[in-house]
Amino acid sequence: MAKKEKKNEAADLKEKLFMKRKDAGLELSESDIEKADKYCEGYMEYLDTCKTEREACERSVIMAEKQGFKPFDKNRKYSEGDKIYLNNRGKALILAVIGKEPIEKGVNIAAAHIDSPRLDLKQNPLYESEGLGYFKTHYYGGIKKYQWPALPLALHGVIYKADDEKVEVKIGEDDSDPVFVVTDLLPHLAEEQYKRPAGKLIKGEELNILIGSRPFREDKASENVKLNLMLILNEKYGITEEDFISAELECVPAFKAKDIGFDRSMIGAYGQDDRVCAYPALTAILSLKSAPERTAVTILTDKEEIGSEGNTGLRSAYLKYFIYDLAETFGVKGHTVLSASKCLSADVNAGFDPTFSAPYEKMNSAYLNKGVVVTKYTGSRGKSGTNDASAEFVSEIRRLLDKNDVIWQTGELGMVDAGGGGTVAMYIANLDIDTIDVGVPVLSMHAPFEITAKTDVYMAYKAFRAFFKG
Ligand code: MN
Ligand code: MN
């Protein structure tokens, strides 16, 4: 008997002292799992209709207007419960719901990005070679180039014609649409290709998109396939070849979001980094029916995948200017608001992949279905390129999530010195805002088909909602 008591004592002590990992698959009630599945139906629709930053921005504005959000007017006076948005050049969006507390107490920000890795057309993209028509591309963001050939691709974007008329392009998404493709070498002839290092298995200049093969038949001159393609494009969009110069055309996977697994527990789709956080951050602010305690702000930004540069990325001043302008409408100094603000940088983390476990450190990795990931630091080579959230702020977020029954876990982007990466967190923290990364674990991140777990997506929504409600 004495021995058994001893054993119980150890078990009791372990229960009391050891860290407990939560598992949404085991701990969520049937009805919560149903709620998560239901929530993800809306998310999957968002994925299918928002494959580019422009589409995500446009759709998010429509969703926001339905909930009573109005364009921000810096000459107006705002009061609690007012819902406003700022559309930054059709590619980035800030939404806010004015809180009960005075603005000088700071705002609560959830910041996600709506750009994703893809193949952008070059400015002079169209050519013909040996009877086949192609577009030249320059890839955008961190891709494994070998993953992009032999996939159905759709073309999304805008073209500004010589007279500045805007033409919107979206082709490859309807079942009746044609799609496009990057070709790959047959294995029979790949002996030399296989000798290339993996990063060069497909080279950047080999990511050429096949777009046609029928020539213009009226005469026997050269470039007749190109001519025929240009004729089709002219008939369809009214453009000439020169108009590609003032275009932004993005090639993205043409397939739709799908359930993954016999149990349908996961989602496979293009662009989940970072729409899997953008959608929860958006729907969390849209769900606020009355004024939150502190002013709530959701940012859906562009350009994260290429280092947050440019005036639609978060290294630009657009967030700062918005906060300054908003502060001014209350007669408050902008920096007073920034310094008192808090931010959840809503971006994905790497989900532990048992098939490729080597670069992960098991104790500090994030796992699918174990909840939203709280990442204190990202970066690489000795925490370079991260904001490294303070213990004080981690403590605050930890208590907030626990209080609101959010299943969450910690995460680190792989083993020390295995690689690394960053998010927008450091650029927001640089504005003197307490910031921490909170997002969803993803398998096959940056691949054309990324994987998330539905319970984690729902927990991200619950986390951002709790953050806004206080
Ligand atoms: Mn991301
Ligand atoms: Mn990314």
Coordinates of C-alpha atoms and ligand atoms in Angstrom, one line a residue:
M1 CA 0.0 0.0 0.0
A2 CA 2.7 2.4 1.0
K3 CA 4.3 1.9 -2.4
K4 CA 1.1 2.8 -4.2
E5 CA 0.6 5.9 -2.2
K6 CA 4.1 6.9 -3.2
K7 CA 3.2 6.5 -6.8
N8 CA 0.1 8.6 -6.4
E9 CA 2.1 11.2 -4.8
A10 CA 4.4 11.4 -7.8
A11 CA 1.4 11.5 -10.1
D12 CA -0.2 14.3 -8.0
L13 CA 3.0 16.2 -8.0
K14 CA 3.4 15.8 -11.8
E15 CA -0.2 17.0 -12.2
K16 CA 0.6 20.0 -10.1
L17 CA 4.1 20.9 -11.4
F18 CA 4.5 19.7 -15.0
M19 CA 3.4 21.6 -18.1
K20 CA 0.2 20.3 -19.5
R21 CA -0.2 20.3 -23.3
K22 CA -3.7 20.9 -24.5
D23 CA -5.2 18.9 -27.4
A24 CA -8.2 20.3 -29.2
G25 CA -8.9 16.9 -30.6
L26 CA -9.4 15.5 -27.1
E27 CA -10.6 18.5 -25.1
L28 CA -13.1 20.3 -27.3
S29 CA -16.7 19.3 -26.9
E30 CA -18.6 17.8 -29.9
S31 CA -20.5 21.1 -30.2
D32 CA -17.2 23.1 -30.3
I33 CA -15.8 20.9 -33.0
E34 CA -19.0 21.4 -34.9
K35 CA -18.6 25.2 -34.4
A36 CA -15.1 25.0 -35.7
D37 CA -16.1 23.0 -38.8
K38 CA -18.9 25.5 -39.5
Y39 CA -16.6 28.4 -39.0
C40 CA -14.2 26.9 -41.5
E41 CA -16.8 26.8 -44.2
G42 CA -16.8 30.6 -44.3
Y43 CA -13.0 30.5 -44.2
M44 CA -12.7 28.1 -47.1
E45 CA -15.1 30.3 -49.2
Y46 CA -12.8 33.3 -48.3
L47 CA -9.8 31.3 -49.5
D48 CA -11.5 30.6 -52.9
T49 CA -12.6 34.1 -53.5
C50 CA -9.5 35.9 -52.2
K51 CA -6.4 34.5 -53.8
T52 CA -4.6 37.8 -54.1
E53 CA -4.1 40.8 -51.7
R54 CA -6.4 42.9 -54.0
E55 CA -9.2 40.3 -53.9
A56 CA -8.8 39.9 -50.1
C57 CA -8.9 43.6 -49.6
E58 CA -11.9 44.1 -51.8
R59 CA -13.9 41.2 -50.3
S60 CA -13.0 42.2 -46.7
V61 CA -14.3 45.8 -47.4
I62 CA -17.6 44.3 -48.6
M63 CA -17.9 42.1 -45.5
A64 CA -17.0 45.1 -43.3
E65 CA -19.6 47.4 -44.9
K66 CA -22.3 44.8 -44.3
Q67 CA -21.5 45.1 -40.6
G68 CA -21.7 48.9 -40.7
F69 CA -18.1 49.9 -41.2
K70 CA -17.6 53.2 -42.9
P71 CA -14.5 54.8 -44.6
F72 CA -12.4 56.7 -42.1
D73 CA -12.7 60.4 -42.3
K74 CA -10.0 62.2 -40.3
N75 CA -12.1 65.4 -40.1
R76 CA -15.0 63.6 -38.3
K77 CA -15.5 63.1 -34.6
Y78 CA -15.9 59.5 -33.5
S79 CA -17.4 57.9 -30.4
E80 CA -17.6 54.5 -28.9
G81 CA -19.0 51.7 -31.1
D82 CA -18.2 53.6 -34.4
K83 CA -16.9 51.3 -37.0
I84 CA -14.4 52.6 -39.6
Y85 CA -11.9 51.3 -42.2
L86 CA -9.1 52.6 -44.2
N87 CA -8.4 51.1 -47.6
N88 CA -4.7 51.5 -48.5
R89 CA -4.5 51.5 -52.3
G90 CA -6.8 48.4 -52.6
K91 CA -4.1 46.1 -51.3
A92 CA -4.1 46.6 -47.5
L93 CA -6.9 47.4 -45.0
I94 CA -7.2 48.8 -41.5
L95 CA -10.5 48.3 -39.7
A96 CA -11.3 49.8 -36.3
V97 CA -14.1 49.7 -33.8
I98 CA -13.9 52.6 -31.3
G99 CA -13.8 51.4 -27.7
K100 CA -15.3 52.7 -24.5
E101 CA -11.9 53.6 -23.0
P102 CA -10.3 56.9 -24.0
I103 CA -8.0 56.4 -27.1
E104 CA -5.0 57.6 -25.1
K105 CA -5.2 54.2 -23.2
G106 CA -4.1 52.6 -26.5
V107 CA -5.7 50.3 -29.0
N108 CA -5.7 46.5 -29.5
I109 CA -4.3 45.5 -32.9
A110 CA -4.5 42.1 -34.7
A111 CA -2.3 42.3 -37.8
A112 CA -2.3 39.7 -40.5
H113 CA -1.1 39.7 -44.1
I114 CA -3.1 39.0 -47.3
D115 CA -0.3 38.6 -49.8
S116 CA 1.0 35.1 -50.5
P117 CA 3.9 33.5 -52.4
R118 CA 3.1 33.2 -56.2
L119 CA 4.4 33.8 -59.7
D120 CA 4.1 37.4 -60.9
L121 CA 4.3 38.2 -64.6
K122 CA 7.3 40.2 -65.7
Q123 CA 6.6 43.6 -67.3
N124 CA 7.4 42.3 -70.7
P125 CA 6.1 38.8 -70.3
L126 CA 4.7 37.5 -73.6
Y127 CA 6.8 35.4 -76.0
E128 CA 6.7 32.5 -78.4
S129 CA 9.2 29.7 -78.7
E130 CA 9.0 26.7 -81.1
G131 CA 5.3 27.2 -81.7
L132 CA 4.3 27.6 -78.0
G133 CA 3.2 30.8 -76.3
Y134 CA 4.5 31.7 -72.8
F135 CA 4.5 34.3 -70.1
K136 CA 7.8 35.1 -68.3
T137 CA 7.5 35.3 -64.5
H138 CA 9.4 36.6 -61.5
Y139 CA 8.4 34.7 -58.3
Y140 CA 7.1 36.6 -55.3
G141 CA 8.0 35.5 -51.8
G142 CA 9.8 32.4 -50.6
I143 CA 8.9 29.5 -52.8
K144 CA 10.4 26.1 -53.4
K145 CA 10.6 26.6 -57.1
Y146 CA 10.3 22.9 -57.9
Q147 CA 6.8 22.8 -56.4
W148 CA 5.3 25.1 -59.1
P149 CA 5.6 23.2 -62.4
A150 CA 2.8 20.7 -63.5
L151 CA 0.1 22.5 -61.5
P152 CA -3.0 24.1 -62.9
L153 CA -2.5 27.9 -62.5
A154 CA -5.0 30.8 -62.7
L155 CA -4.2 34.4 -63.6
H156 CA -5.4 37.2 -61.3
G157 CA -4.8 40.9 -61.4
V158 CA -5.1 44.2 -63.0
I159 CA -3.9 45.9 -66.2
Y160 CA -3.9 49.6 -66.8
K161 CA -4.3 50.4 -70.5
A162 CA -2.5 53.4 -72.2
D163 CA -5.5 55.6 -71.5
D164 CA -5.4 54.5 -67.8
E165 CA -8.5 52.4 -68.0
K166 CA -8.4 49.6 -65.5
V167 CA -9.0 46.0 -66.6
E168 CA -9.5 43.3 -64.1
V169 CA -8.3 39.8 -64.9
K170 CA -9.4 36.6 -63.2
I171 CA -9.1 33.5 -65.4
G172 CA -8.7 29.9 -64.4
E173 CA -11.1 29.8 -61.5
D174 CA -14.4 28.9 -63.1
D175 CA -14.9 25.3 -64.2
S176 CA -15.3 26.4 -67.8
D177 CA -12.1 28.6 -67.7
P178 CA -8.9 27.4 -69.2
V179 CA -5.9 27.2 -66.9
F180 CA -2.1 27.7 -67.4
V181 CA 0.9 25.7 -66.4
V182 CA 4.6 25.7 -65.9
T183 CA 6.1 22.6 -67.6
D184 CA 8.6 20.2 -66.2
L185 CA 11.1 17.8 -67.8
L186 CA 10.0 14.2 -68.1
P187 CA 11.9 11.8 -65.7
H188 CA 13.3 9.9 -68.6
L189 CA 15.4 12.9 -69.6
A190 CA 16.0 14.4 -66.2
E191 CA 19.4 12.8 -65.6
E192 CA 21.2 16.2 -65.8
Q193 CA 18.4 18.0 -64.0
Y194 CA 18.6 15.6 -61.0
K195 CA 22.3 16.7 -60.5
R196 CA 21.2 20.2 -59.8
P197 CA 20.9 21.3 -56.1
A198 CA 17.2 21.2 -55.0
G199 CA 17.0 25.0 -55.0
K200 CA 17.9 25.0 -58.7
L201 CA 16.0 21.9 -59.7
I202 CA 13.7 24.4 -61.4
K203 CA 15.4 27.7 -61.9
G204 CA 13.7 31.1 -61.7
E205 CA 13.9 31.7 -65.4
E206 CA 12.4 28.3 -66.1
L207 CA 9.1 29.3 -64.4
N208 CA 7.6 30.1 -67.7
I209 CA 3.9 29.8 -68.1
L210 CA 2.4 28.0 -71.0
I211 CA -0.5 30.0 -72.4
G212 CA -1.2 28.8 -75.9
S213 CA -0.1 27.0 -79.1
R214 CA -2.3 27.9 -82.0
P215 CA -0.9 30.2 -84.6
F216 CA -2.6 33.1 -86.4
R217 CA -3.2 31.5 -89.8
E218 CA -3.6 34.4 -92.2
D219 CA 0.1 34.5 -93.3
K220 CA 3.3 32.7 -92.7
A221 CA 5.3 35.3 -90.8
S222 CA 7.1 34.7 -87.5
E223 CA 5.6 34.9 -84.0
N224 CA 2.2 33.9 -85.2
V225 CA 1.3 32.0 -81.9
K226 CA 2.2 35.2 -80.0
L227 CA 0.1 37.2 -82.5
N228 CA -2.9 34.9 -82.1
L229 CA -2.6 35.2 -78.2
M230 CA -2.4 38.9 -78.4
L231 CA -5.5 39.0 -80.6
I232 CA -7.4 36.9 -78.1
L233 CA -6.2 39.2 -75.2
N234 CA -7.1 42.3 -77.3
E235 CA -10.6 41.0 -78.0
K236 CA -11.1 39.9 -74.4
Y237 CA -9.5 42.8 -72.5
G238 CA -8.9 45.5 -75.1
I239 CA -5.2 45.5 -74.3
T240 CA -2.1 45.7 -76.5
E241 CA 1.3 44.2 -75.6
E242 CA 2.6 47.4 -74.1
D243 CA -0.2 47.4 -71.5
F244 CA 1.6 44.6 -69.6
I245 CA 4.0 47.3 -68.5
S246 CA 1.4 48.8 -66.3
A247 CA -0.1 45.6 -65.0
E248 CA 0.1 43.5 -61.9
L249 CA -0.7 39.9 -62.9
E250 CA -0.3 37.1 -60.4
C251 CA -0.3 33.4 -61.2
V252 CA -1.8 31.3 -58.4
P253 CA -2.9 27.7 -58.1
A254 CA -6.2 27.2 -59.8
F255 CA -7.6 24.7 -57.4
K256 CA -10.1 25.4 -54.6
A257 CA -9.8 24.8 -50.8
K258 CA -10.6 21.2 -49.9
D259 CA -11.2 19.2 -46.7
I260 CA -8.3 16.9 -46.0
G261 CA -8.5 13.5 -44.4
F262 CA -11.3 10.9 -44.0
D263 CA -12.3 12.8 -40.9
R264 CA -12.3 16.1 -42.8
S265 CA -10.4 17.6 -39.9
M266 CA -8.0 19.7 -42.0
I267 CA -8.0 22.2 -44.8
G268 CA -5.8 22.1 -47.9
A269 CA -5.6 25.3 -49.9
Y270 CA -3.4 27.9 -51.6
G271 CA -2.6 31.0 -49.6
Q272 CA -3.4 29.9 -46.1
D273 CA -0.2 31.8 -45.0
D274 CA -1.6 34.1 -44.0
R275 CA -5.3 34.1 -44.8
V276 CA -5.7 31.5 -42.0
C277 CA -5.0 34.4 -39.6
A278 CA -6.4 37.2 -41.8
Y279 CA -9.9 35.7 -41.9
P280 CA -10.1 35.1 -38.1
A281 CA -8.7 38.6 -37.4
L282 CA -11.3 40.1 -39.8
T283 CA -14.2 38.0 -38.6
A284 CA -13.3 38.7 -34.9
I285 CA -13.5 42.5 -35.4
L286 CA -16.7 42.1 -37.6
S287 CA -18.3 40.1 -34.8
L288 CA -18.1 43.0 -32.3
K289 CA -21.8 43.9 -31.8
S290 CA -21.1 46.6 -29.2
A291 CA -18.2 48.9 -28.3
P292 CA -15.2 46.9 -26.9
E293 CA -13.4 48.2 -23.8
R294 CA -10.4 49.3 -25.8
T295 CA -10.5 50.4 -29.5
A296 CA -10.1 47.3 -31.6
V297 CA -8.0 47.4 -34.8
T298 CA -7.5 44.7 -37.5
I299 CA -4.8 45.2 -40.1
L300 CA -4.8 43.1 -43.3
T301 CA -1.5 44.1 -44.8
D302 CA 0.3 43.5 -48.1
K303 CA 4.0 42.7 -48.9
E304 CA 4.8 40.7 -45.8
E305 CA 6.2 37.9 -48.0
I306 CA 8.8 40.2 -49.5
G307 CA 9.9 41.8 -46.3
S308 CA 7.0 44.2 -45.6
E309 CA 8.5 46.8 -48.0
G310 CA 6.5 49.3 -50.1
N311 CA 3.7 51.6 -49.1
T312 CA 1.2 48.8 -48.6
G313 CA 3.6 46.8 -46.4
L314 CA 4.0 47.4 -42.6
R315 CA 7.4 48.9 -42.8
S316 CA 5.7 51.9 -44.4
A317 CA 4.1 54.6 -42.2
Y318 CA 0.5 53.8 -43.1
L319 CA -0.4 52.2 -39.8
K320 CA 1.3 55.0 -37.9
Y321 CA -0.4 57.7 -39.9
F322 CA -3.8 56.0 -39.4
I323 CA -3.3 55.9 -35.6
Y324 CA -2.0 59.5 -35.6
D325 CA -5.0 60.7 -37.6
L326 CA -7.4 58.7 -35.4
A327 CA -5.7 60.1 -32.2
E328 CA -6.1 63.6 -33.6
T329 CA -9.8 63.3 -34.0
F330 CA -9.9 62.8 -30.2
G331 CA -7.4 65.7 -29.6
V332 CA -4.8 63.2 -28.5
K333 CA -1.1 62.8 -29.6
G334 CA -0.5 59.9 -31.9
H335 CA 2.5 58.6 -30.2
T336 CA 0.6 58.5 -26.9
V337 CA -1.8 56.1 -28.5
L338 CA 0.9 54.0 -30.1
S339 CA 3.0 53.6 -26.9
A340 CA -0.1 52.4 -25.0
S341 CA -1.2 49.9 -27.7
K342 CA -0.9 46.1 -27.9
C343 CA -0.6 43.9 -30.9
L344 CA -1.2 40.3 -31.8
S345 CA 0.9 39.8 -34.9
A346 CA -1.4 37.3 -36.6
D347 CA 0.8 35.1 -38.7
V348 CA 1.3 31.4 -39.2
N349 CA 4.0 29.2 -37.6
A350 CA 5.4 25.9 -38.9
G351 CA 3.4 22.9 -37.8
F352 CA 5.5 19.9 -36.7
D353 CA 5.8 17.5 -39.6
P354 CA 6.6 13.9 -38.5
T355 CA 7.8 13.0 -42.0
F356 CA 10.4 15.9 -41.9
S357 CA 11.0 16.1 -38.2
A358 CA 14.8 16.9 -38.4
P359 CA 14.7 20.7 -38.4
Y360 CA 12.1 20.9 -35.6
E361 CA 12.8 20.9 -31.9
K362 CA 10.0 18.8 -30.6
M363 CA 9.6 20.5 -27.2
N364 CA 9.1 23.9 -28.7
S365 CA 7.4 23.2 -31.9
A366 CA 3.7 23.8 -32.7
Y367 CA 1.4 20.9 -33.6
L368 CA -1.7 20.7 -35.6
N369 CA -4.9 20.5 -33.5
K370 CA -3.1 21.7 -30.4
G371 CA -4.5 25.2 -30.7
V372 CA -3.5 28.7 -31.7
V373 CA 0.3 29.2 -31.5
V374 CA 1.8 31.9 -29.3
T375 CA 5.3 32.6 -30.6
K376 CA 7.5 34.8 -28.3
Y377 CA 10.2 35.2 -30.9
T378 CA 10.8 34.2 -34.5
G379 CA 13.9 35.3 -36.4
S380 CA 17.1 33.4 -37.1
R381 CA 20.8 33.1 -36.0
G382 CA 20.4 34.1 -32.3
K383 CA 17.0 35.8 -32.5
S384 CA 18.1 38.2 -35.2
G385 CA 15.1 39.8 -36.9
T386 CA 12.5 39.4 -34.2
N387 CA 10.8 41.6 -31.6
D388 CA 11.1 39.0 -28.9
A389 CA 8.0 39.7 -26.8
S390 CA 8.5 40.6 -23.1
A391 CA 7.7 38.1 -20.3
E392 CA 5.2 40.7 -19.1
F393 CA 3.3 40.7 -22.4
V394 CA 3.5 36.9 -22.7
S395 CA 2.0 36.7 -19.2
E396 CA -0.8 39.0 -20.2
I397 CA -1.7 37.1 -23.3
R398 CA -1.4 33.7 -21.5
R399 CA -3.9 34.8 -18.9
L400 CA -6.2 36.3 -21.5
L401 CA -6.3 33.0 -23.5
D402 CA -6.8 30.8 -20.5
K403 CA -9.6 33.0 -19.1
N404 CA -11.4 32.7 -22.5
D405 CA -11.0 28.9 -22.9
V406 CA -8.8 29.3 -25.9
I407 CA -6.7 26.2 -26.6
W408 CA -3.2 27.4 -27.3
Q409 CA 0.4 26.2 -27.5
T410 CA 3.8 27.8 -27.8
G411 CA 5.8 27.6 -31.0
E412 CA 9.3 28.3 -32.4
L413 CA 10.2 28.4 -36.1
G414 CA 12.3 25.3 -36.2
M415 CA 15.5 24.3 -34.4
V416 CA 18.1 26.9 -33.4
D417 CA 20.2 27.7 -36.6
A418 CA 18.0 25.4 -38.8
G419 CA 16.9 28.5 -40.8
G420 CA 14.2 30.9 -39.6
G421 CA 12.0 33.7 -40.7
G422 CA 10.2 36.7 -39.5
T423 CA 6.7 38.3 -39.4
V424 CA 5.4 41.9 -39.2
A425 CA 5.7 41.7 -35.4
M426 CA 9.0 43.5 -35.3
Y427 CA 7.8 46.4 -37.5
I428 CA 4.8 47.0 -35.2
A429 CA 6.9 46.6 -32.1
N430 CA 9.3 49.2 -33.5
L431 CA 6.4 51.7 -33.1
D432 CA 6.7 51.2 -29.3
I433 CA 3.8 48.7 -29.3
D434 CA 3.8 45.6 -27.1
T435 CA 3.6 42.8 -29.8
I436 CA 3.6 39.0 -29.9
D437 CA 3.0 36.5 -32.7
V438 CA -0.2 34.6 -32.4
G439 CA -1.3 32.4 -35.3
V440 CA -2.1 29.0 -36.7
P441 CA 0.3 26.1 -37.3
V442 CA 0.7 25.1 -41.0
L443 CA 2.1 22.1 -42.8
S444 CA 3.8 22.6 -46.2
M445 CA 4.0 26.3 -45.6
H446 CA 4.5 28.3 -48.7
A447 CA 3.7 25.3 -50.9
P448 CA 1.0 25.8 -53.5
F449 CA -1.3 23.6 -51.3
E450 CA -0.9 24.4 -47.6
I451 CA -2.5 22.5 -44.7
T452 CA -4.1 23.7 -41.5
A453 CA -6.4 22.0 -38.9
K454 CA -9.9 23.3 -38.5
T455 CA -9.8 23.5 -34.7
D456 CA -6.7 25.7 -34.8
V457 CA -8.4 28.1 -37.2
Y458 CA -11.3 28.4 -34.9
M459 CA -9.0 28.9 -31.9
A460 CA -7.3 31.7 -33.7
Y461 CA -10.8 33.4 -34.1
K462 CA -11.5 32.8 -30.4
A463 CA -8.1 34.3 -29.5
F464 CA -8.5 37.5 -31.6
R465 CA -12.1 37.9 -30.4
A466 CA -11.0 37.5 -26.7
F467 CA -8.2 40.0 -27.3
F468 CA -10.7 42.6 -28.7
K469 CA -13.3 42.0 -26.1
G470 CA -10.7 42.2 -23.3
Ligands
MN1 MN 3.0 34.7 -43.0
MN2 MN 5.0 33.4 -45.3

